[in-house]
Amino acid sequence: MSHLLYAEDPEPADRVPAGLYFVPVRSGPAGCTARLFRTPLGGRTAVGFTSLRRLVAALGSDQPWIRLSEPALRALAEPVGARVLTVDPRFAPGAPGVPRLRAVAGEHLRAG
């Protein structure tokens, strides 16, 4: 059986997991919960960052976070209607051409 090199194969046979995301959380009565946000069009979205630096740049150094895999984050988000996962968003209100997300008030996912 021959294996194709990833550089030569437009769709590799073995998908490599994206790894763990830095997921913004908040403390609540049920414990640690992942934050949900809304897209500019109002849809719910879960958010993950590929680096701590990106999370801090978007949400500040005081933002608590946990590490979750993409499947785990999706599994938490989908039952509450957040079927979209936004990776490395930039939260820059008023900046032209930069998509904006806003936190969903009172809605969060149990993450721990």
CSV table of C-alpha atoms in Angstrom, one decimal:
chain,number,residue,atom,x,y,z
A,1,MET,CA,0.0,0.0,0.0
A,2,SER,CA,1.5,3.3,-1.0
A,3,HIS,CA,1.0,6.5,1.0
A,4,LEU,CA,0.8,9.8,-0.7
A,5,LEU,CA,2.8,12.7,0.6
A,6,TYR,CA,0.7,15.5,2.0
A,7,ALA,CA,2.4,18.0,-0.2
A,8,GLU,CA,1.3,16.0,-3.3
A,9,ASP,CA,-2.2,15.1,-2.1
A,10,PRO,CA,-4.8,17.8,-2.3
A,11,GLU,CA,-7.0,16.0,0.3
A,12,PRO,CA,-4.8,13.9,2.7
A,13,ALA,CA,-6.3,10.6,3.7
A,14,ASP,CA,-5.4,11.1,7.3
A,15,ARG,CA,-6.9,14.3,8.7
A,16,VAL,CA,-4.8,15.8,11.4
A,17,PRO,CA,-6.7,17.3,14.4
A,18,ALA,CA,-6.3,21.0,14.7
A,19,GLY,CA,-5.1,20.6,18.3
A,20,LEU,CA,-6.4,22.3,21.3
A,21,TYR,CA,-8.0,25.8,21.2
A,22,PHE,CA,-7.8,28.4,23.9
A,23,VAL,CA,-11.5,28.9,24.7
A,24,PRO,CA,-12.8,31.9,26.7
A,25,VAL,CA,-14.7,30.9,29.8
A,26,ARG,CA,-16.4,32.5,32.8
A,27,SER,CA,-17.2,31.3,36.3
A,28,GLY,CA,-20.8,30.5,37.1
A,29,PRO,CA,-22.9,28.7,39.6
A,30,ALA,CA,-22.4,25.4,37.7
A,31,GLY,CA,-18.6,25.9,37.5
A,32,CYS,CA,-16.5,26.8,34.5
A,33,THR,CA,-18.5,27.7,31.4
A,34,ALA,CA,-17.4,28.4,27.8
A,35,ARG,CA,-18.6,31.8,26.5
A,36,LEU,CA,-20.8,32.1,23.5
A,37,PHE,CA,-20.8,35.0,21.1
A,38,ARG,CA,-22.9,36.3,18.3
A,39,THR,CA,-21.8,37.0,14.8
A,40,PRO,CA,-22.6,40.3,13.1
A,41,LEU,CA,-25.7,38.7,11.6
A,42,GLY,CA,-26.9,37.6,15.1
A,43,GLY,CA,-26.1,33.9,14.9
A,44,ARG,CA,-24.6,32.1,17.9
A,45,THR,CA,-21.0,31.0,17.7
A,46,ALA,CA,-18.5,29.3,19.8
A,47,VAL,CA,-15.0,30.8,19.8
A,48,GLY,CA,-11.6,29.3,19.9
A,49,PHE,CA,-8.1,30.8,19.6
A,50,THR,CA,-5.1,29.1,18.2
A,51,SER,CA,-2.7,30.9,20.7
A,52,LEU,CA,-3.0,32.5,24.0
A,53,ARG,CA,-1.5,35.7,22.5
A,54,ARG,CA,-4.5,35.9,20.1
A,55,LEU,CA,-7.0,35.4,22.9
A,56,VAL,CA,-5.3,38.1,25.0
A,57,ALA,CA,-5.2,40.5,22.0
A,58,ALA,CA,-8.9,40.0,21.4
A,59,LEU,CA,-10.3,39.8,24.9
A,60,GLY,CA,-7.7,41.1,27.3
A,61,SER,CA,-5.3,39.5,29.8
A,62,ASP,CA,-8.0,39.1,32.5
A,63,GLN,CA,-10.1,36.7,30.3
A,64,PRO,CA,-10.1,33.2,31.9
A,65,TRP,CA,-9.7,30.3,29.4
A,66,ILE,CA,-9.4,26.6,29.1
A,67,ARG,CA,-8.0,24.3,26.4
A,68,LEU,CA,-10.5,22.3,24.4
A,69,SER,CA,-10.3,20.3,21.2
A,70,GLU,CA,-12.5,21.3,18.2
A,71,PRO,CA,-14.8,18.3,18.6
A,72,ALA,CA,-15.2,18.9,22.4
A,73,LEU,CA,-16.0,22.6,21.8
A,74,ARG,CA,-18.5,21.7,19.0
A,75,ALA,CA,-20.1,19.1,21.2
A,76,LEU,CA,-20.7,21.7,23.9
A,77,ALA,CA,-21.9,24.4,21.6
A,78,GLU,CA,-24.3,22.5,19.2
A,79,PRO,CA,-27.0,21.5,21.8
A,80,VAL,CA,-27.5,25.2,22.6
A,81,GLY,CA,-27.8,26.3,19.0
A,82,ALA,CA,-24.2,27.4,18.3
A,83,ARG,CA,-23.4,25.4,15.3
A,84,VAL,CA,-20.7,27.7,14.1
A,85,LEU,CA,-17.1,27.8,15.4
A,86,THR,CA,-15.2,31.0,14.9
A,87,VAL,CA,-11.4,30.6,15.2
A,88,ASP,CA,-9.2,33.6,16.0
A,89,PRO,CA,-11.8,36.3,15.7
A,90,ARG,CA,-10.7,39.9,16.1
A,91,PHE,CA,-12.9,42.0,18.4
A,92,ALA,CA,-12.5,45.5,17.1
A,93,PRO,CA,-15.7,47.5,17.3
A,94,GLY,CA,-16.0,50.0,14.6
A,95,ALA,CA,-13.0,48.9,12.6
A,96,PRO,CA,-13.9,48.8,8.9
A,97,GLY,CA,-13.6,45.4,7.3
A,98,VAL,CA,-13.1,43.5,10.6
A,99,PRO,CA,-15.9,41.1,11.5
A,100,ARG,CA,-17.3,41.9,14.9
A,101,LEU,CA,-18.6,39.4,17.5
A,102,ARG,CA,-20.5,40.2,20.6
A,103,ALA,CA,-20.9,38.2,23.8
A,104,VAL,CA,-24.3,36.6,24.2
A,105,ALA,CA,-25.6,37.9,27.5
A,106,GLY,CA,-26.5,35.2,29.9
A,107,GLU,CA,-25.7,32.3,27.6
A,108,HIS,CA,-22.8,30.0,28.2
A,109,LEU,CA,-21.7,26.4,27.8
A,110,ARG,CA,-20.7,24.2,30.7
A,111,ALA,CA,-17.1,23.3,30.0
A,112,GLY,CA,-16.0,21.6,33.2
